[in-house]
Structure formats: structure tokens, C-alpha cells
PDB file of C-alpha atoms in Angstrom:
ATOM      1  CA  MET A   1      75.095  66.891  61.889  1.00  0.00           C
ATOM      2  CA  THR A   2      77.746  69.362  62.982  1.00  0.00           C
ATOM      3  CA  LEU A   3      78.623  69.825  66.665  1.00  0.00           C
ATOM      4  CA  LEU A   4      77.067  73.313  66.587  1.00  0.00           C
ATOM      5  CA  ASN A   5      73.808  72.023  65.126  1.00  0.00           C
ATOM      6  CA  CYS A   6      73.788  69.209  67.662  1.00  0.00           C
ATOM      7  CA  LYS A   7      74.123  71.707  70.499  1.00  0.00           C
ATOM      8  CA  HIS A   8      71.298  73.823  69.094  1.00  0.00           C
ATOM      9  CA  SER A   9      69.069  70.758  68.782  1.00  0.00           C
ATOM     10  CA  LEU A  10      69.777  69.698  72.346  1.00  0.00           C
ATOM     11  CA  ILE A  11      69.004  73.168  73.661  1.00  0.00           C
ATOM     12  CA  ALA A  12      65.733  73.255  71.713  1.00  0.00           C
ATOM     13  CA  LEU A  13      64.815  69.827  73.073  1.00  0.00           C
ATOM     14  CA  ALA A  14      65.570  70.944  76.617  1.00  0.00           C
ATOM     15  CA  SER A  15      63.430  74.057  76.257  1.00  0.00           C
ATOM     16  CA  ALA A  16      60.559  72.062  74.788  1.00  0.00           C
ATOM     17  CA  ALA A  17      60.713  69.587  77.657  1.00  0.00           C
ATOM     18  CA  LEU A  18      60.592  72.355  80.241  1.00  0.00           C
ATOM     19  CA  LEU A  19      57.664  74.114  78.538  1.00  0.00           C
ATOM     20  CA  ALA A  20      55.773  70.868  78.170  1.00  0.00           C
ATOM     21  CA  GLY A  21      56.024  70.236  81.889  1.00  0.00           C
ATOM     22  CA  CYS A  22      54.794  73.721  82.757  1.00  0.00           C
ATOM     23  CA  ALA A  23      51.848  73.562  80.339  1.00  0.00           C
ATOM     24  CA  SER A  24      50.087  70.522  81.832  1.00  0.00           C
ATOM     25  CA  ASN A  25      46.255  70.943  81.991  1.00  0.00           C
ATOM     26  CA  ASN A  26      45.314  67.403  83.083  1.00  0.00           C
ATOM     27  CA  PRO A  27      41.892  67.663  84.825  1.00  0.00           C
ATOM     28  CA  TYR A  28      42.735  64.648  86.998  1.00  0.00           C
ATOM     29  CA  GLU A  29      45.987  66.120  88.259  1.00  0.00           C
ATOM     30  CA  ASN A  30      44.574  67.133  91.645  1.00  0.00           C
ATOM     31  CA  GLU A  31      43.070  63.694  92.207  1.00  0.00           C
ATOM     32  CA  ARG A  32      46.492  62.161  91.667  1.00  0.00           C
ATOM     33  CA  ASN A  33      48.022  64.572  94.170  1.00  0.00           C
ATOM     34  CA  VAL A  34      50.990  65.169  91.917  1.00  0.00           C
ATOM     35  CA  ASN A  35      53.834  67.055  93.560  1.00  0.00           C
ATOM     36  CA  ARG A  36      54.416  69.965  91.190  1.00  0.00           C
ATOM     37  CA  THR A  37      57.768  70.785  92.693  1.00  0.00           C
ATOM     38  CA  ALA A  38      59.092  67.307  92.056  1.00  0.00           C
ATOM     39  CA  VAL A  39      57.593  67.060  88.572  1.00  0.00           C
ATOM     40  CA  TYR A  40      58.598  70.480  87.293  1.00  0.00           C
ATOM     41  CA  GLY A  41      61.895  70.391  89.118  1.00  0.00           C
ATOM     42  CA  GLY A  42      62.671  67.023  87.551  1.00  0.00           C
ATOM     43  CA  ILE A  43      61.701  68.160  84.081  1.00  0.00           C
ATOM     44  CA  GLY A  44      63.686  71.349  84.531  1.00  0.00           C
ATOM     45  CA  ALA A  45      66.680  69.449  85.810  1.00  0.00           C
ATOM     46  CA  ALA A  46      66.633  67.070  82.856  1.00  0.00           C
ATOM     47  CA  ALA A  47      66.303  69.934  80.421  1.00  0.00           C
ATOM     48  CA  GLY A  48      69.021  71.894  82.182  1.00  0.00           C
ATOM     49  CA  ALA A  49      71.358  68.928  82.209  1.00  0.00           C
ATOM     50  CA  ILE A  50      71.013  68.557  78.454  1.00  0.00           C
ATOM     51  CA  THR A  51      71.551  72.264  77.920  1.00  0.00           C
ATOM     52  CA  GLY A  52      74.471  72.470  80.346  1.00  0.00           C
ATOM     53  CA  ALA A  53      76.217  69.562  78.672  1.00  0.00           C
ATOM     54  CA  ALA A  54      75.583  70.973  75.212  1.00  0.00           C
ATOM     55  CA  VAL A  55      77.127  74.358  75.874  1.00  0.00           C
ATOM     56  CA  SER A  56      80.121  73.056  77.824  1.00  0.00           C
ATOM     57  CA  SER A  57      83.447  71.972  76.442  1.00  0.00           C
ATOM     58  CA  LYS A  58      84.115  68.250  76.265  1.00  0.00           C
ATOM     59  CA  LYS A  59      86.364  68.436  79.343  1.00  0.00           C
ATOM     60  CA  ASP A  60      83.688  70.142  81.459  1.00  0.00           C
ATOM     61  CA  ARG A  61      80.591  68.505  79.973  1.00  0.00           C
ATOM     62  CA  THR A  62      79.676  66.432  83.032  1.00  0.00           C
ATOM     63  CA  LYS A  63      80.044  69.387  85.388  1.00  0.00           C
ATOM     64  CA  GLY A  64      78.159  71.615  82.944  1.00  0.00           C
ATOM     65  CA  ALA A  65      75.289  69.148  82.987  1.00  0.00           C
ATOM     66  CA  LEU A  66      75.138  69.212  86.799  1.00  0.00           C
ATOM     67  CA  ILE A  67      75.152  73.013  87.025  1.00  0.00           C
ATOM     68  CA  GLY A  68      72.614  73.245  84.207  1.00  0.00           C
ATOM     69  CA  ALA A  69      70.385  70.823  86.071  1.00  0.00           C
ATOM     70  CA  ALA A  70      70.566  72.926  89.244  1.00  0.00           C
ATOM     71  CA  VAL A  71      69.746  76.187  87.466  1.00  0.00           C
ATOM     72  CA  ALA A  72      66.920  74.870  85.282  1.00  0.00           C
ATOM     73  CA  GLY A  73      65.560  72.702  88.076  1.00  0.00           C
ATOM     74  CA  ALA A  74      65.402  75.733  90.336  1.00  0.00           C
ATOM     75  CA  ALA A  75      63.463  77.610  87.672  1.00  0.00           C
ATOM     76  CA  GLY A  76      60.874  74.826  87.710  1.00  0.00           C
ATOM     77  CA  ALA A  77      60.789  73.936  91.398  1.00  0.00           C
ATOM     78  CA  GLY A  78      61.946  77.028  93.282  1.00  0.00           C
ATOM     79  CA  TYR A  79      65.074  78.249  95.010  1.00  0.00           C
ATOM     80  CA  GLY A  80      65.112  75.307  97.405  1.00  0.00           C
ATOM     81  CA  TYR A  81      66.039  72.951  94.592  1.00  0.00           C
ATOM     82  CA  TYR A  82      68.965  75.193  93.689  1.00  0.00           C
ATOM     83  CA  VAL A  83      70.165  75.270  97.322  1.00  0.00           C
ATOM     84  CA  ASP A  84      69.965  71.477  97.535  1.00  0.00           C
ATOM     85  CA  ARG A  85      72.517  71.208  94.738  1.00  0.00           C
ATOM     86  CA  GLN A  86      74.702  74.009  96.082  1.00  0.00           C
ATOM     87  CA  GLU A  87      74.733  72.521  99.584  1.00  0.00           C
ATOM     88  CA  ALA A  88      75.814  69.131  98.260  1.00  0.00           C
ATOM     89  CA  GLU A  89      78.607  70.742  96.225  1.00  0.00           C
ATOM     90  CA  LEU A  90      79.840  72.798  99.182  1.00  0.00           C
ATOM     91  CA  ARG A  91      79.856  69.822 101.542  1.00  0.00           C
ATOM     92  CA  ARG A  92      81.914  67.886  99.044  1.00  0.00           C
ATOM     93  CA  ALA A  93      84.330  70.765  98.432  1.00  0.00           C
ATOM     94  CA  MET A  94      84.802  71.576 102.138  1.00  0.00           C
ATOM     95  CA  GLN A  95      85.309  68.009 103.326  1.00  0.00           C
ATOM     96  CA  GLY A  96      88.439  67.762 105.439  1.00  0.00           C
ATOM     97  CA  THR A  97      89.086  71.530 105.483  1.00  0.00           C
ATOM     98  CA  GLY A  98      87.634  72.277 108.931  1.00  0.00           C
ATOM     99  CA  VAL A  99      84.872  74.433 107.375  1.00  0.00           C
ATOM    100  CA  GLU A 100      81.377  73.555 108.595  1.00  0.00           C
ATOM    101  CA  VAL A 101      78.399  73.837 106.232  1.00  0.00           C
ATOM    102  CA  GLN A 102      75.115  74.663 107.967  1.00  0.00           C
ATOM    103  CA  ARG A 103      71.643  74.993 106.473  1.00  0.00           C
ATOM    104  CA  ASP A 104      68.538  76.742 107.756  1.00  0.00           C
ATOM    105  CA  GLY A 105      65.715  76.577 105.237  1.00  0.00           C
ATOM    106  CA  ASP A 106      67.019  78.123 102.018  1.00  0.00           C
ATOM    107  CA  ASN A 107      69.941  79.817 103.805  1.00  0.00           C
ATOM    108  CA  LEU A 108      73.434  78.341 103.884  1.00  0.00           C
ATOM    109  CA  THR A 109      76.188  79.308 106.328  1.00  0.00           C
ATOM    110  CA  LEU A 110      79.860  78.383 106.106  1.00  0.00           C
ATOM    111  CA  VAL A 111      81.687  78.519 109.440  1.00  0.00           C
ATOM    112  CA  MET A 112      85.464  78.908 109.090  1.00  0.00           C
ATOM    113  CA  PRO A 113      87.309  78.418 112.402  1.00  0.00           C
ATOM    114  CA  GLY A 114      89.846  81.135 113.148  1.00  0.00           C
ATOM    115  CA  ASN A 115      92.524  78.612 114.082  1.00  0.00           C
ATOM    116  CA  VAL A 116      92.638  77.238 110.509  1.00  0.00           C
ATOM    117  CA  THR A 117      91.937  80.490 108.670  1.00  0.00           C
ATOM    118  CA  PHE A 118      94.250  83.036 110.328  1.00  0.00           C
ATOM    119  CA  ALA A 119      97.295  83.116 112.553  1.00  0.00           C
ATOM    120  CA  THR A 120      96.751  84.457 116.077  1.00  0.00           C
ATOM    121  CA  ASP A 121      96.114  88.211 116.161  1.00  0.00           C
ATOM    122  CA  SER A 122      96.435  88.455 112.356  1.00  0.00           C
ATOM    123  CA  ALA A 123      94.160  89.258 109.426  1.00  0.00           C
ATOM    124  CA  THR A 124      96.491  87.545 106.938  1.00  0.00           C
ATOM    125  CA  ILE A 125      94.991  84.334 105.565  1.00  0.00           C
ATOM    126  CA  SER A 126      97.015  81.232 106.454  1.00  0.00           C
ATOM    127  CA  GLY A 127      98.723  79.730 103.428  1.00  0.00           C
ATOM    128  CA  SER A 128      97.276  76.309 104.189  1.00  0.00           C
ATOM    129  CA  PHE A 129      93.747  77.697 103.769  1.00  0.00           C
ATOM    130  CA  TYR A 130      94.092  78.958 100.203  1.00  0.00           C
ATOM    131  CA  GLY A 131      93.002  75.622  98.751  1.00  0.00           C
ATOM    132  CA  ALA A 132      89.705  75.723 100.647  1.00  0.00           C
ATOM    133  CA  LEU A 133      89.087  79.329  99.584  1.00  0.00           C
ATOM    134  CA  ASN A 134      89.841  78.440  95.972  1.00  0.00           C
ATOM    135  CA  ASN A 135      87.175  75.739  96.135  1.00  0.00           C
ATOM    136  CA  LEU A 136      84.728  78.207  97.657  1.00  0.00           C
ATOM    137  CA  ALA A 137      85.443  80.736  94.926  1.00  0.00           C
ATOM    138  CA  GLN A 138      84.793  78.160  92.229  1.00  0.00           C
ATOM    139  CA  SER A 139      81.485  77.192  93.822  1.00  0.00           C
ATOM    140  CA  PHE A 140      80.433  80.846  94.228  1.00  0.00           C
ATOM    141  CA  ARG A 141      81.199  81.547  90.568  1.00  0.00           C
ATOM    142  CA  GLU A 142      79.092  78.620  89.409  1.00  0.00           C
ATOM    143  CA  TYR A 143      76.229  79.079  91.878  1.00  0.00           C
ATOM    144  CA  ASN A 144      75.718  82.813  91.557  1.00  0.00           C
ATOM    145  CA  GLN A 145      72.078  83.287  92.549  1.00  0.00           C
ATOM    146  CA  ASN A 146      72.767  84.231  96.167  1.00  0.00           C
ATOM    147  CA  THR A 147      74.370  87.060  98.086  1.00  0.00           C
ATOM    148  CA  ILE A 148      77.547  86.486 100.121  1.00  0.00           C
ATOM    149  CA  ASP A 149      77.595  88.076 103.580  1.00  0.00           C
ATOM    150  CA  ILE A 150      81.030  87.670 105.202  1.00  0.00           C
ATOM    151  CA  VAL A 151      81.140  88.223 108.964  1.00  0.00           C
ATOM    152  CA  GLY A 152      84.184  88.169 111.241  1.00  0.00           C
ATOM    153  CA  HIS A 153      83.972  87.198 114.925  1.00  0.00           C
ATOM    154  CA  THR A 154      86.442  87.169 117.837  1.00  0.00           C
ATOM    155  CA  ASP A 155      86.470  86.042 121.435  1.00  0.00           C
ATOM    156  CA  SER A 156      86.254  88.585 124.271  1.00  0.00           C
ATOM    157  CA  THR A 157      89.970  88.640 125.104  1.00  0.00           C
ATOM    158  CA  GLY A 158      91.541  92.085 124.718  1.00  0.00           C
ATOM    159  CA  ALA A 159      90.132  95.517 123.997  1.00  0.00           C
ATOM    160  CA  TYR A 160      86.631  95.642 122.527  1.00  0.00           C
ATOM    161  CA  GLN A 161      87.397  98.094 119.714  1.00  0.00           C
ATOM    162  CA  TYR A 162      90.536  96.191 118.731  1.00  0.00           C
ATOM    163  CA  ASN A 163      88.488  93.007 118.382  1.00  0.00           C
ATOM    164  CA  MET A 164      85.882  94.822 116.295  1.00  0.00           C
ATOM    165  CA  ASP A 165      88.585  96.074 113.938  1.00  0.00           C
ATOM    166  CA  LEU A 166      90.319  92.690 113.753  1.00  0.00           C
ATOM    167  CA  SER A 167      87.082  90.864 112.963  1.00  0.00           C
ATOM    168  CA  ARG A 168      86.276  93.255 110.125  1.00  0.00           C
ATOM    169  CA  ARG A 169      89.790  93.042 108.697  1.00  0.00           C
ATOM    170  CA  ARG A 170      89.579  89.266 108.662  1.00  0.00           C
ATOM    171  CA  ALA A 171      86.224  89.329 106.907  1.00  0.00           C
ATOM    172  CA  GLN A 172      87.622  91.816 104.389  1.00  0.00           C
ATOM    173  CA  SER A 173      90.648  89.576 103.746  1.00  0.00           C
ATOM    174  CA  VAL A 174      88.322  86.710 102.823  1.00  0.00           C
ATOM    175  CA  ALA A 175      86.206  88.962 100.584  1.00  0.00           C
ATOM    176  CA  SER A 176      89.254  90.385  98.827  1.00  0.00           C
ATOM    177  CA  TYR A 177      90.675  86.937  98.184  1.00  0.00           C
ATOM    178  CA  LEU A 178      87.386  85.670  96.741  1.00  0.00           C
ATOM    179  CA  GLN A 179      87.200  88.739  94.515  1.00  0.00           C
ATOM    180  CA  GLY A 180      90.726  88.012  93.300  1.00  0.00           C
ATOM    181  CA  GLN A 181      89.502  84.546  92.342  1.00  0.00           C
ATOM    182  CA  GLY A 182      86.754  85.945  90.140  1.00  0.00           C
ATOM    183  CA  VAL A 183      83.775  86.198  92.514  1.00  0.00           C
ATOM    184  CA  ASP A 184      81.638  89.264  91.765  1.00  0.00           C
ATOM    185  CA  TYR A 185      82.306  91.727  94.588  1.00  0.00           C
ATOM    186  CA  SER A 186      78.864  93.314  94.162  1.00  0.00           C
ATOM    187  CA  ARG A 187      77.376  90.134  95.633  1.00  0.00           C
ATOM    188  CA  MET A 188      79.444  90.486  98.808  1.00  0.00           C
ATOM    189  CA  SER A 189      79.018  92.419 102.041  1.00  0.00           C
ATOM    190  CA  VAL A 190      81.571  92.561 104.857  1.00  0.00           C
ATOM    191  CA  ARG A 191      81.008  93.030 108.602  1.00  0.00           C
ATOM    192  CA  GLY A 192      82.978  92.694 111.791  1.00  0.00           C
ATOM    193  CA  MET A 193      81.045  91.681 114.913  1.00  0.00           C
ATOM    194  CA  GLY A 194      83.996  91.362 117.297  1.00  0.00           C
ATOM    195  CA  PRO A 195      82.923  89.482 120.457  1.00  0.00           C
ATOM    196  CA  ASP A 196      79.233  90.449 120.175  1.00  0.00           C
ATOM    197  CA  GLN A 197      77.877  87.143 118.815  1.00  0.00           C
ATOM    198  CA  PRO A 198      79.597  84.294 120.697  1.00  0.00           C
ATOM    199  CA  VAL A 199      78.573  80.705 119.974  1.00  0.00           C
ATOM    200  CA  ALA A 200      80.250  79.353 123.121  1.00  0.00           C
ATOM    201  CA  SER A 201      81.455  80.560 126.513  1.00  0.00           C
ATOM    202  CA  ASN A 202      84.522  82.785 126.612  1.00  0.00           C
ATOM    203  CA  ALA A 203      85.366  81.398 130.060  1.00  0.00           C
ATOM    204  CA  ASP A 204      87.608  78.620 128.707  1.00  0.00           C
ATOM    205  CA  SER A 205      90.035  78.170 125.816  1.00  0.00           C
ATOM    206  CA  TYR A 206      87.806  75.740 123.930  1.00  0.00           C
ATOM    207  CA  GLY A 207      84.892  78.177 123.908  1.00  0.00           C
ATOM    208  CA  ARG A 208      87.117  81.081 122.894  1.00  0.00           C
ATOM    209  CA  GLN A 209      88.469  79.040 119.988  1.00  0.00           C
ATOM    210  CA  GLN A 210      84.920  78.398 118.744  1.00  0.00           C
ATOM    211  CA  ASN A 211      84.112  82.104 118.956  1.00  0.00           C
ATOM    212  CA  ARG A 212      87.102  83.075 116.800  1.00  0.00           C
ATOM    213  CA  ARG A 213      85.675  82.438 113.361  1.00  0.00           C
ATOM    214  CA  VAL A 214      84.575  83.870 110.020  1.00  0.00           C
ATOM    215  CA  GLU A 215      81.101  83.038 108.756  1.00  0.00           C
ATOM    216  CA  ILE A 216      79.887  83.272 105.168  1.00  0.00           C
ATOM    217  CA  ASN A 217      76.110  83.551 104.881  1.00  0.00           C
ATOM    218  CA  LEU A 218      74.546  82.694 101.522  1.00  0.00           C
ATOM    219  CA  ARG A 219      71.082  84.163 101.008  1.00  0.00           C
ATOM    220  CA  PRO A 220      68.847  84.219  97.924  1.00  0.00           C
ATOM    221  CA  MET A 221      69.101  87.283  95.750  1.00  0.00           C
ATOM    222  CA  PRO A 222      65.869  89.295  95.649  1.00  0.00           C
ATOM    223  CA  GLY A 223      63.460  87.559  93.280  1.00  0.00           C
ATOM    224  CA  ALA A 224      65.642  84.455  92.842  1.00  0.00           C
ATOM    225  CA  TYR A 225      63.412  81.588  91.702  1.00  0.00           C
ATOM    226  CA  GLN A 226      60.410  82.654  93.756  1.00  0.00           C
TER     227      GLN A 226
END
């Protein structure tokens, strides 16, 4: 069997497995209290893994299987399954970078401290942070079923309007860099909140440092795996 035929066979097998799971009419299913999310998500993930591996190059076959599992599993179990996989990938990719990954339901937020992202009073991304942004861009390209809301924040030091402008310019710098790394700009929105949404007190240097940040909010696209 040729490699092409093998790929086609694997894809057909994956599709059949997914359809078989969704077509169950077992009259005793309710009595067994089967968790449909787990069952269909698992079937979808297995099918997606086969498909992802089949359509990937040899070098990327393992990663293709993982992404395929996330996408097909989400189709069977809902967007939450997809976010589970994306969250795990982001936590791995952001380890040791200073970026915090937060989750609230199906929403993910990446908190990038200003002290590691930008120099003081600057909207130019620090050279040491490019590696982290490259990893983010790769993840956003692979997991592309959510919108990317980029929000800049400052502390309350200085003129209010200046801080509003600086926060927006910083958010725009992040968006522009991600776009340059192949992330679809139509998924992104950019805002500057200045000092209006502090997460700590501005009365001391530690609190002000926490308030100087850029947040990236990942939200499901309308109709994504509902």
C-alpha cells in the first residue's frame, strides 16, 4: 500500500470511528449513566489523532496527532475539551517565561508582566521576550478556534491620557508581532485600559509592578464546538 493510500485509509477509519460513536442507540445507555462527553470526546480524540498523524509529515507526526486529537475531540465533546488541550500546551510553552496562564471556565487569559515584556516607559518589546512570543504565536496558529483580545494596562503614575496611550501602544506591539509570526490578525482585537483596571494597589512599588502588564484573553469564536 502506498503512503497516500495508507493516509486515506487512516482518515476513513477515523471518520468511521467518530460516526460510530455518535450513532449509538443503546436502550440501556441511560441506565448505565454513560458520560457522553467522555465517550464521544474520547472517540473523537482517537479518530483525530489518527487523522492528524496521517496528514502530517514524518517529522511532525506526533504533534499532528495531538492537535488532531484536540480538534476532533472538541467536535465530539464540546469546546471545553479543546480548551483543556490548549491550556496544557500554553502552560508548557510559557513555563519559565514569567507569563501566567489563567483559566475561567472555557476562557483562558495570559498575563504578561510589564517588567519582562517592555522596558520602562516604552512600547518596544524587550528582545529577551521574543522567544515567549514566538511560542505563543505557534500555539495560536495551531489552536485557532478562539479570538485573541490583547489588552494593555499601566499603573497610575503619570498623566492619565499618557498611560492610556502607552497601554494601547504596548498591546498593539504584541498584536503586530504575533501577526508577523503568522497569526491571523482578524482574530485579534487591541485595547488600552491605562490604569483603569488595577489588580493590586498603586500605593507601593510591588503593586504598581503587578498593574503594569499586557493580558491576552482567549475566548471561543461564535459557534465554536457548541
